[in-house]
Every structure is written in structure tokens, then in C-alpha cells.
Tab-separated table of C-alpha atoms and ligand atoms in Angstrom:
chain	number	residue	atom	x	y	z
A	209	MET	CA	-39.590	66.777	-11.611
A	210	ILE	CA	-41.956	68.194	-14.226
A	211	TYR	CA	-42.273	66.478	-17.582
A	212	SER	CA	-44.207	67.520	-20.641
A	213	ARG	CA	-46.738	64.853	-21.544
A	214	ILE	CA	-48.949	64.306	-24.569
A	215	GLU	CA	-52.581	64.925	-23.643
A	216	GLY	CA	-54.142	64.437	-27.050
A	217	SER	CA	-53.475	64.180	-30.780
A	218	GLY	CA	-55.170	64.689	-34.131
A	219	ARG	CA	-54.443	64.406	-37.842
A	220	HIS	CA	-55.919	65.739	-41.032
A	221	LEU	CA	-55.376	64.559	-44.586
A	222	PRO	CA	-56.660	66.208	-47.767
A	223	GLU	CA	-59.484	64.281	-49.417
A	224	LYS	CA	-57.849	63.737	-52.786
A	225	ILE	CA	-55.859	60.496	-53.064
A	226	LEU	CA	-53.280	59.817	-55.772
A	227	THR	CA	-52.381	56.131	-56.193
A	228	ASN	CA	-49.262	54.650	-57.734
A	229	HIS	CA	-51.442	53.584	-60.655
A	230	ASP	CA	-52.471	57.236	-61.166
A	231	LEU	CA	-48.770	58.139	-61.292
A	232	GLU	CA	-48.119	55.460	-63.924
A	233	LYS	CA	-50.198	57.678	-66.234
A	234	LEU	CA	-48.065	60.774	-65.478
A	235	VAL	CA	-44.467	59.497	-65.559
A	236	ASP	CA	-42.468	56.456	-66.617
A	237	THR	CA	-42.881	54.477	-63.399
A	238	SER	CA	-44.727	51.464	-62.038
A	239	ASP	CA	-46.687	50.567	-58.926
A	240	GLU	CA	-44.210	47.711	-58.460
A	241	TRP	CA	-41.118	50.027	-58.529
A	242	ILE	CA	-42.641	52.553	-56.152
A	243	LYS	CA	-43.833	49.888	-53.697
A	244	THR	CA	-40.600	47.909	-53.628
A	245	ARG	CA	-38.203	50.894	-53.559
A	246	THR	CA	-40.197	53.137	-51.164
A	247	GLY	CA	-43.184	51.310	-49.618
A	248	VAL	CA	-45.564	54.036	-50.845
A	249	GLU	CA	-48.884	52.889	-52.359
A	250	ARG	CA	-50.928	56.101	-52.264
A	251	ARG	CA	-50.684	59.655	-50.946
A	252	HIS	CA	-53.113	62.481	-50.153
A	253	ILE	CA	-52.797	65.652	-52.241
A	254	ALA	CA	-53.899	69.127	-51.186
A	255	SER	CA	-56.179	70.918	-53.626
A	256	LYS	CA	-55.030	74.124	-55.324
A	257	ASP	CA	-56.607	76.322	-52.655
A	258	GLN	CA	-55.763	74.109	-49.648
A	259	ALA	CA	-52.870	75.614	-47.685
A	260	THR	CA	-50.626	74.280	-44.926
A	261	SER	CA	-52.555	76.349	-42.367
A	262	ASP	CA	-55.878	74.782	-43.485
A	263	LEU	CA	-54.553	71.281	-42.790
A	264	GLY	CA	-52.900	72.422	-39.542
A	265	ILE	CA	-56.112	74.026	-38.254
A	266	GLU	CA	-58.127	70.825	-38.819
A	267	ALA	CA	-55.494	68.620	-37.152
A	268	ALA	CA	-55.296	71.058	-34.208
A	269	LYS	CA	-59.090	71.066	-33.746
A	270	LYS	CA	-59.057	67.264	-33.465
A	271	ALA	CA	-56.149	67.325	-30.985
A	272	ILE	CA	-57.976	69.907	-28.840
A	273	ILE	CA	-61.063	67.675	-28.666
A	274	ASP	CA	-58.927	64.576	-28.024
A	275	ALA	CA	-57.093	66.289	-25.144
A	276	ASN	CA	-60.408	67.461	-23.699
A	277	ILE	CA	-59.167	71.033	-23.357
A	278	SER	CA	-60.647	74.314	-24.424
A	279	LYS	CA	-58.857	76.215	-27.197
A	280	GLU	CA	-58.407	79.125	-24.756
A	281	ASP	CA	-56.144	76.868	-22.624
A	282	ILE	CA	-53.485	76.928	-25.348
A	283	ASP	CA	-50.644	79.289	-24.416
A	284	LEU	CA	-48.064	78.311	-27.063
A	285	ILE	CA	-48.187	77.185	-30.691
A	286	VAL	CA	-45.122	75.684	-32.365
A	287	LEU	CA	-45.367	74.506	-35.955
A	288	GLY	CA	-42.842	72.544	-37.982
A	289	THR	CA	-43.245	73.201	-41.707
A	290	THR	CA	-41.229	73.525	-44.897
A	291	THR	CA	-44.186	74.783	-46.886
A	292	PRO	CA	-45.438	77.952	-45.163
A	293	ASP	CA	-48.518	79.726	-46.545
A	294	TYR	CA	-46.656	83.044	-46.879
A	295	VAL	CA	-43.174	84.444	-46.378
A	296	PHE	CA	-44.760	86.131	-43.370
A	297	PRO	CA	-46.731	86.142	-41.115
A	298	ASN	CA	-45.540	82.767	-39.946
A	299	THR	CA	-48.020	79.961	-40.515
A	300	ALA	CA	-48.456	79.214	-36.786
A	301	THR	CA	-50.112	82.631	-36.415
A	302	LEU	CA	-52.506	81.753	-39.242
A	303	ILE	CA	-53.395	78.521	-37.457
A	304	GLN	CA	-53.860	80.506	-34.234
A	305	GLU	CA	-56.238	82.859	-36.019
A	306	GLY	CA	-58.065	79.967	-37.658
A	307	LEU	CA	-58.626	78.386	-34.249
A	308	GLY	CA	-60.011	81.685	-32.935
A	309	ILE	CA	-57.416	82.184	-30.203
A	310	HIS	CA	-55.395	85.308	-29.615
A	311	GLY	CA	-52.305	86.518	-27.771
A	312	CYS	CA	-50.198	83.411	-27.108
A	313	PRO	CA	-46.816	83.073	-28.841
A	314	ALA	CA	-47.051	81.257	-32.170
A	315	PHE	CA	-44.091	80.489	-34.370
A	316	SER	CA	-42.907	78.155	-37.109
A	317	LEU	CA	-39.701	76.155	-37.288
A	318	GLU	CA	-38.117	75.209	-40.545
A	319	ALA	CA	-36.094	71.976	-40.422
A	320	ALA	CA	-37.438	70.097	-43.458
A	321	CYS	CA	-38.598	66.559	-42.591
A	322	SER	CA	-37.206	66.931	-39.043
A	323	GLY	CA	-39.460	69.957	-38.452
A	324	PHE	CA	-41.795	68.142	-36.088
A	325	VAL	CA	-39.091	66.728	-33.795
A	326	TYR	CA	-37.517	70.197	-33.700
A	327	ALA	CA	-40.932	71.703	-32.832
A	328	LEU	CA	-41.719	69.070	-30.195
A	329	SER	CA	-38.292	69.431	-28.614
A	330	THR	CA	-38.738	73.228	-28.458
A	331	ALA	CA	-42.226	73.034	-26.952
A	332	ASP	CA	-40.965	70.475	-24.414
A	333	LYS	CA	-38.484	73.065	-23.123
A	334	PHE	CA	-41.239	75.699	-22.721
A	335	VAL	CA	-43.455	73.242	-20.828
A	336	ARG	CA	-40.742	71.856	-18.553
A	337	SER	CA	-39.481	75.346	-17.678
A	338	GLY	CA	-42.987	76.415	-16.645
A	339	SER	CA	-43.334	78.925	-19.528
A	340	SER	CA	-46.180	76.958	-21.090
A	341	LYS	CA	-49.004	75.102	-19.377
A	342	CYS	CA	-50.628	73.905	-22.583
A	343	ALA	CA	-48.739	73.797	-25.868
A	344	LEU	CA	-50.062	72.974	-29.321
A	345	VAL	CA	-47.363	71.344	-31.458
A	346	ILE	CA	-48.044	70.769	-35.141
A	347	GLY	CA	-46.348	69.333	-38.204
A	348	ALA	CA	-48.127	70.433	-41.395
A	349	GLU	CA	-47.054	70.312	-45.021
A	350	VAL	CA	-48.189	70.601	-48.605
A	351	MET	CA	-45.021	69.106	-50.101
A	352	THR	CA	-46.760	68.224	-53.357
A	353	LYS	CA	-46.859	71.949	-54.226
A	354	LEU	CA	-43.036	71.864	-54.502
A	355	ILE	CA	-42.995	68.866	-56.822
A	356	ASP	CA	-42.111	68.637	-60.487
A	357	TRP	CA	-44.800	66.232	-61.710
A	358	GLU	CA	-42.555	65.238	-64.610
A	359	ASP	CA	-39.676	64.115	-62.356
A	360	ARG	CA	-40.302	60.456	-61.548
A	361	SER	CA	-37.462	60.366	-59.039
A	362	THR	CA	-39.291	62.729	-56.649
A	363	CYS	CA	-42.977	63.002	-57.612
A	364	VAL	CA	-43.748	59.462	-56.453
A	365	LEU	CA	-42.440	60.079	-52.930
A	366	PHE	CA	-44.362	62.919	-51.321
A	367	GLY	CA	-47.825	63.598	-49.900
A	368	ASP	CA	-49.632	66.252	-47.866
A	369	GLY	CA	-51.138	66.286	-44.366
A	370	ALA	CA	-50.949	67.599	-40.820
A	371	GLY	CA	-50.645	66.147	-37.340
A	372	ALA	CA	-50.996	67.911	-33.996
A	373	LEU	CA	-50.306	67.163	-30.331
A	374	ILE	CA	-51.288	68.883	-27.104
A	375	LEU	CA	-48.517	68.953	-24.478
A	376	LYS	CA	-49.110	69.693	-20.803
A	377	PRO	CA	-46.913	69.607	-17.700
A	378	SER	CA	-47.143	66.452	-15.619
A	379	GLU	CA	-45.474	64.827	-12.657
A	380	GLU	CA	-45.842	61.520	-14.475
A	381	GLN	CA	-43.079	60.711	-16.926
A	382	GLY	CA	-43.677	62.078	-20.436
A	383	ILE	CA	-40.934	63.302	-22.770
A	384	ILE	CA	-37.685	61.860	-21.410
A	385	ASP	CA	-35.115	63.156	-23.897
A	386	CYS	CA	-34.867	64.995	-27.220
A	387	LYS	CA	-31.790	64.918	-29.436
A	388	LEU	CA	-31.398	67.250	-32.400
A	389	GLY	CA	-28.636	67.503	-34.986
A	390	ALA	CA	-27.779	69.133	-38.314
A	391	ASP	CA	-25.002	69.257	-40.893
A	392	GLY	CA	-25.314	71.941	-43.566
A	393	LYS	CA	-22.539	70.476	-45.696
A	394	TYR	CA	-25.152	68.210	-47.250
A	395	LYS	CA	-27.483	71.062	-48.238
A	396	ASP	CA	-27.552	70.422	-51.984
A	397	LEU	CA	-28.365	66.703	-51.698
A	398	LEU	CA	-31.961	67.523	-50.803
A	399	TRP	CA	-33.271	71.030	-51.324
A	400	TYR	CA	-35.627	73.448	-52.999
A	401	PRO	CA	-33.110	75.986	-54.308
A	402	ALA	CA	-35.202	79.168	-54.198
A	403	GLY	CA	-36.353	81.441	-51.397
A	404	VAL	CA	-36.587	85.064	-50.337
A	405	SER	CA	-32.917	86.011	-50.558
A	406	LYS	CA	-31.879	83.612	-53.335
A	407	ASN	CA	-33.641	82.982	-56.652
A	408	PHE	CA	-36.733	84.842	-55.452
A	409	ASP	CA	-37.907	85.293	-59.043
A	410	LYS	CA	-38.145	81.509	-59.359
A	411	LEU	CA	-39.969	80.973	-56.076
A	412	GLY	CA	-43.209	79.094	-56.551
A	413	GLY	CA	-42.824	78.960	-60.310
A	414	ASN	CA	-42.213	75.863	-62.376
A	415	LEU	CA	-38.590	76.794	-62.986
A	416	THR	CA	-37.413	75.518	-59.633
A	417	ASN	CA	-38.448	72.319	-57.936
A	418	LEU	CA	-37.464	70.091	-55.099
A	419	GLU	CA	-34.195	68.360	-55.973
A	420	MET	CA	-32.863	65.219	-54.351
A	421	SER	CA	-29.890	62.895	-54.822
A	422	GLY	CA	-32.029	60.054	-53.493
A	423	ASN	CA	-29.400	57.380	-53.136
A	424	ASP	CA	-26.898	59.654	-51.322
A	425	VAL	CA	-29.648	60.857	-48.973
A	426	PHE	CA	-30.660	57.252	-48.357
A	427	LYS	CA	-27.172	56.210	-47.213
A	428	VAL	CA	-26.653	59.123	-44.811
A	429	ALA	CA	-30.223	58.782	-43.499
A	430	VAL	CA	-29.815	55.086	-42.627
A	431	LYS	CA	-26.515	55.693	-40.809
A	432	THR	CA	-27.584	58.866	-38.995
A	433	LEU	CA	-30.986	57.564	-37.890
A	434	GLY	CA	-29.440	54.342	-36.590
A	435	ASN	CA	-26.852	56.354	-34.630
A	436	VAL	CA	-29.300	58.860	-33.150
A	437	ALA	CA	-31.774	56.127	-32.166
A	438	GLU	CA	-29.087	54.002	-30.493
A	439	ASP	CA	-27.447	57.002	-28.771
A	440	THR	CA	-30.810	58.145	-27.396
A	441	LEU	CA	-31.476	54.762	-25.800
A	442	ASN	CA	-27.895	54.314	-24.514
A	443	GLN	CA	-27.683	57.784	-22.986
A	444	ASN	CA	-30.940	57.164	-21.120
A	445	ASN	CA	-29.892	53.677	-19.963
A	446	ILE	CA	-32.729	52.038	-21.844
A	447	ASN	CA	-32.281	48.583	-23.371
A	448	LYS	CA	-33.503	48.041	-26.905
A	449	ASP	CA	-36.037	45.450	-25.737
A	450	GLU	CA	-37.709	47.980	-23.418
A	451	LEU	CA	-38.964	50.042	-26.350
A	452	ASP	CA	-42.671	49.535	-27.112
A	453	TRP	CA	-42.958	51.578	-30.318
A	454	LEU	CA	-40.824	53.227	-32.949
A	455	VAL	CA	-42.706	56.129	-34.572
A	456	PRO	CA	-40.371	57.085	-37.421
A	457	HIS	CA	-40.431	59.736	-40.120
A	458	GLN	CA	-42.040	58.002	-43.088
A	459	ALA	CA	-39.693	58.702	-46.005
A	460	ASN	CA	-38.993	55.182	-47.176
A	461	LEU	CA	-39.948	51.755	-45.824
A	462	ARG	CA	-36.408	50.471	-46.405
A	463	ILE	CA	-34.916	53.275	-44.256
A	464	ILE	CA	-37.436	52.487	-41.500
A	465	GLN	CA	-36.633	48.765	-41.698
A	466	ALA	CA	-32.909	49.535	-41.381
A	467	THR	CA	-33.484	51.607	-38.217
A	468	ALA	CA	-35.743	48.917	-36.740
A	469	LYS	CA	-33.069	46.306	-37.453
A	470	ARG	CA	-30.408	48.418	-35.736
A	471	LEU	CA	-32.731	48.655	-32.704
A	472	GLU	CA	-33.444	44.893	-32.903
A	473	LEU	CA	-37.111	45.826	-33.061
A	474	PRO	CA	-39.599	43.592	-34.952
A	475	MET	CA	-41.595	45.495	-37.583
A	476	ASN	CA	-44.819	44.896	-35.615
A	477	LYS	CA	-43.441	47.411	-33.095
A	478	VAL	CA	-43.118	50.114	-35.745
A	479	ILE	CA	-45.978	52.453	-36.666
A	480	LEU	CA	-46.049	52.573	-40.470
A	481	THR	CA	-48.060	55.011	-42.560
A	482	VAL	CA	-45.709	55.393	-45.528
A	483	HIS	CA	-47.912	53.110	-47.695
A	484	ASP	CA	-50.964	55.352	-47.167
A	485	HIS	CA	-49.440	58.822	-46.703
A	486	GLY	CA	-46.123	58.850	-48.616
A	487	ASN	CA	-43.482	61.220	-47.268
A	488	THR	CA	-45.338	64.138	-45.666
A	489	SER	CA	-42.171	65.736	-44.254
A	490	SER	CA	-42.871	67.407	-40.858
A	491	ALA	CA	-46.376	65.966	-40.736
A	492	SER	CA	-45.361	62.311	-40.903
A	493	ILE	CA	-44.486	61.627	-37.248
A	494	PRO	CA	-47.473	63.312	-35.563
A	495	MET	CA	-49.834	61.656	-38.078
A	496	ALA	CA	-48.237	58.223	-37.516
A	497	PHE	CA	-48.415	58.750	-33.757
A	498	ASP	CA	-52.113	59.633	-33.993
A	499	VAL	CA	-52.789	56.568	-36.159
A	500	GLY	CA	-51.119	54.328	-33.540
A	501	VAL	CA	-53.030	55.892	-30.634
A	502	LYS	CA	-56.416	55.934	-32.345
A	503	ASP	CA	-56.247	52.300	-33.500
A	504	GLY	CA	-55.356	51.264	-29.943
A	505	ARG	CA	-51.805	50.060	-30.505
A	506	ILE	CA	-50.066	52.860	-28.567
A	507	GLN	CA	-51.144	52.690	-24.924
A	508	ARG	CA	-50.598	54.977	-21.918
A	509	GLY	CA	-47.331	54.280	-20.095
A	510	GLN	CA	-45.591	52.742	-23.110
A	511	LEU	CA	-42.086	53.737	-24.167
A	512	ILE	CA	-41.910	55.413	-27.577
A	513	LEU	CA	-39.066	56.598	-29.777
A	514	MET	CA	-39.724	59.116	-32.540
A	515	GLU	CA	-36.975	59.825	-35.067
A	516	ALA	CA	-36.630	61.971	-38.181
A	517	PHE	CA	-34.161	62.910	-40.901
A	518	GLY	CA	-34.467	65.596	-43.549
A	519	GLY	CA	-32.983	68.269	-45.797
A	520	GLY	CA	-30.079	70.277	-44.411
A	521	PHE	CA	-29.360	67.633	-43.307
A	522	THR	CA	-31.288	67.833	-40.061
A	523	TRP	CA	-32.205	64.973	-37.754
A	524	GLY	CA	-33.555	64.271	-34.311
A	525	SER	CA	-35.203	61.886	-31.893
A	526	VAL	CA	-37.706	62.143	-29.055
A	527	LEU	CA	-37.887	59.453	-26.368
A	528	MET	CA	-41.039	59.481	-24.265
A	529	ARG	CA	-43.522	57.620	-22.166
A	530	TYR	CA	-47.010	58.159	-23.514
B	138	UT7	O1	-37.649	62.733	-46.076
B	138	UT7	C1	-36.391	63.299	-46.154
B	138	UT7	C2	-35.345	62.338	-46.454
B	138	UT7	N1	-35.571	61.685	-47.722
B	138	UT7	C3	-35.215	60.433	-47.836
B	138	UT7	O2	-34.804	59.849	-46.855
B	138	UT7	C4	-35.271	59.761	-49.191
B	138	UT7	C5	-34.064	58.887	-49.354
B	138	UT7	N2	-33.942	58.218	-50.635
B	138	UT7	C6	-34.780	57.242	-51.049
B	138	UT7	O3	-35.779	56.975	-50.398
B	138	UT7	C7	-34.409	56.468	-52.275
B	138	UT7	O4	-33.094	56.788	-52.649
B	138	UT7	C8	-35.356	56.709	-53.476
B	138	UT7	C9	-36.679	56.029	-53.225
B	138	UT7	C10	-35.559	58.191	-53.690
B	138	UT7	C11	-34.770	56.094	-54.751
B	138	UT7	O5	-34.496	54.698	-54.553
B	138	UT7	P1	-33.091	54.100	-54.946
B	138	UT7	O6	-33.162	52.664	-54.690
B	138	UT7	O7	-32.035	54.887	-54.217
B	138	UT7	O8	-33.040	54.319	-56.499
B	138	UT7	P2	-32.012	55.141	-57.378
B	138	UT7	O9	-32.183	56.609	-57.174
B	138	UT7	O10	-30.622	54.577	-57.195
B	138	UT7	O11	-32.501	54.757	-58.821
B	138	UT7	C12	-32.450	53.384	-59.291
B	138	UT7	C13	-33.080	53.336	-60.673
B	138	UT7	C14	-32.527	54.396	-61.640
B	138	UT7	O12	-32.452	53.814	-62.926
B	138	UT7	P3	-31.041	53.275	-63.499
B	138	UT7	O13	-30.117	54.453	-63.477
B	138	UT7	O14	-30.632	52.188	-62.550
B	138	UT7	O15	-31.400	52.789	-64.863
B	138	UT7	C15	-33.610	55.450	-61.642
B	138	UT7	O16	-33.639	56.192	-62.851
B	138	UT7	O17	-34.478	53.577	-60.590
B	138	UT7	C16	-34.840	54.613	-61.515
B	138	UT7	N3	-35.988	55.331	-60.970
B	138	UT7	C17	-37.246	54.955	-61.196
B	138	UT7	N4	-37.777	53.942	-61.907
B	138	UT7	C18	-39.130	53.832	-61.931
B	138	UT7	C19	-35.984	56.429	-60.176
B	138	UT7	N5	-37.244	56.786	-59.881
B	138	UT7	C20	-38.057	55.885	-60.505
B	138	UT7	C21	-39.441	55.725	-60.574
B	138	UT7	N6	-39.938	54.694	-61.278
B	138	UT7	N7	-40.301	56.539	-59.925
């Protein structure tokens, strides 16, 4: 049996950091409220001329070095993003060009904060079927460009960044199972209500911003993430105590704690970056994974569960041995 296995990872964060104390000067909020309600302490913010592709290119370069491959080995690029550089060409092609490689398929997937698990699940299918021998999978976002900096209910939550993984086929166990789901009936609980075929005149302007019914999203997220995490383990005959690491989407510390509780997992088995990165949408899981690998916590052979939830709603999980 052929598995797809992670060969290397990388992350890139913009230099500029915005702390909760900085935000206290912009809106009626407090470091205490943000920390206790979300877990966020600071977030990285892309500069005016820093695009999603710029962050994705830097993360990809680090993953290529980490995997000890040459960029020419890459035969597939899949990017999860909600904040593409342009309407077209898709941002994965811009990353391809920025890396100086040509010819391989490169495409973006749009599944809000679940974008990376959707991208990883898609690339896994290419690798396991033999269509790809070396896939670059990226989650990259500049969510802060969609933010209304006068709306305290959303501007304190998000940050920017990119994470990348290199996937290769292996006879050793790698990705074991991916589960994806969506339910469009919840679309207006978390959305940016402008695009190409609706409200195009408002796109990118200050008239339209990301809108979220935070508390409603919170409730569905806790329930759905708990269900998908438990189902993934049950359907693969894995006991909760066999799991080494939970690498969750980093939207809110309280949501992560609820999922960990449902999995009976102590918080020291959860990779947390929400305090440093905020919610970076599709970028949060690959960046958290890279943090855990680089600081030595995530080791080869360990059992890892990734899980995400986002606008749509969309959700998903990836169970793997590293
Ligand atoms: O990544 C994709 C998925 N996204 C998520 O999973 C996010 C899910 N939602 C959440 O993380 C939480 O719902 C939030 C962090 C967004 C909000 O936390 P909450 O505990 O659900 O608060 P709330 O929306 O119920 O608001 C409670 C109070 C309100 O005041 P009143 O009405 O009780 O007087 C808000 O106006 O907190 C107020 N509030 C704030 N106060 C200080 C809202 N934002 C702020 C703020 N600073 N930044």
C-alpha cells in the first residue's frame, strides 16, 4: 500500500506584529477580554504590498529545504486560501512562478479556514493514486486585509501567515484518513459578502467586510469539530489514548480546549499557536504543525490528528503518522 507522507514543512509570518495592547488603542477592547475569550495575545500583519503569494512562496522555500528536495521535483501545487492575490490567475500559479518552477499543475482551493485540510486531502489523493510523486501543499492567507478595523468583534481575531508541506509517496504509513464536510445553510454566519458575481463593486473596498455571528459559529464549531475528530478515530479503530498530537485550526483557545476535552487529550498534547498567530484561516494548521516539528515536540512515527472548521460552514480532519 502506498501512503502519502510529509517529507518537510515550513512557515512564514509577516514581520509586523500587532499586540492586544495595540488594538486597545484602535477599538473599545482590552487585552484581558481578548486573551480570556479567544486566547490571542498578538498576531502578524501583512504590509500593504505583501500578498498571499509572497507569504506562500517564503513558506514553500523553507519546506523545500526542510524536505531536502529540489524545487524541480515538485509535480503538483495545491493551495488553500480565502484571500487570493487576484481573481485569476489562481494564487498557486503565482507561487509556482515565484519559486521558479514551470509546467506542473497548480491550483487553489477555497474552503475558508478549512482550506488547508481540503488542500491536503486533495493532494493526498494525487500522491496515493500515483499522479504525483512530490506535492507542495500550502495554506496562505492575508485575512487582515478583509477586516474592518473599527469592528471589535472581528478585528481582534485574525492574523496573516503561510505554512507549507511537501508530500511524497511512501510504503511507510503517512496520511491514514481524511474526512471533509460542508453545510452551506450556515453561509451568512461567517462570510465576506462580496465577490465576482455578487457585490463586485464593493469588493476590496471599505463598504464590505468580513461578518461573523461569533457566538453561533462558536457553538456549531465545538459540536462539529468534536464529532469529526471522534468519528475519524472511531472509523480507523484508534483509541483516544493512542493519539500523540492534536494540531487544530487556531480560531479560539476555548474551541480547541473543547475538542481536546472530547478526545480526552491533555492540553500538553495540543499544538497551540493561537496566542502568537491569531486566526490565520487556512494557514493555521500547517504553521502549527511546523512549529511542533521544529521545536522537537512532533516526532517521526507519532500519530497526529489535524482538524479545521470555517466559513460555509466547511470542516475536515486529517489523521496521519508523521
Ligand atoms: O475560524 C473560523 C471559525 N471561527 C470561529 O470559530 C470563531 C468562533 N467564535 C468565537 O471565537 C467567539 O464567539 C468570539 C471570540 C468571536 C466572541 O466570543 P463570545 O464569548 O462568543 O462573545 P460574544 O460575541 O457573545 O460577545 C460577548 C460580549 C458582547 O457584549 P454584551 O452584548 O455582552 O454587552 C460583545 O459586544 O463581548 C463583547 N465583545 C467585546 N468586548 C471587548 C465582543 N468583542 C469584544 C472585544 N472586546 N473585542
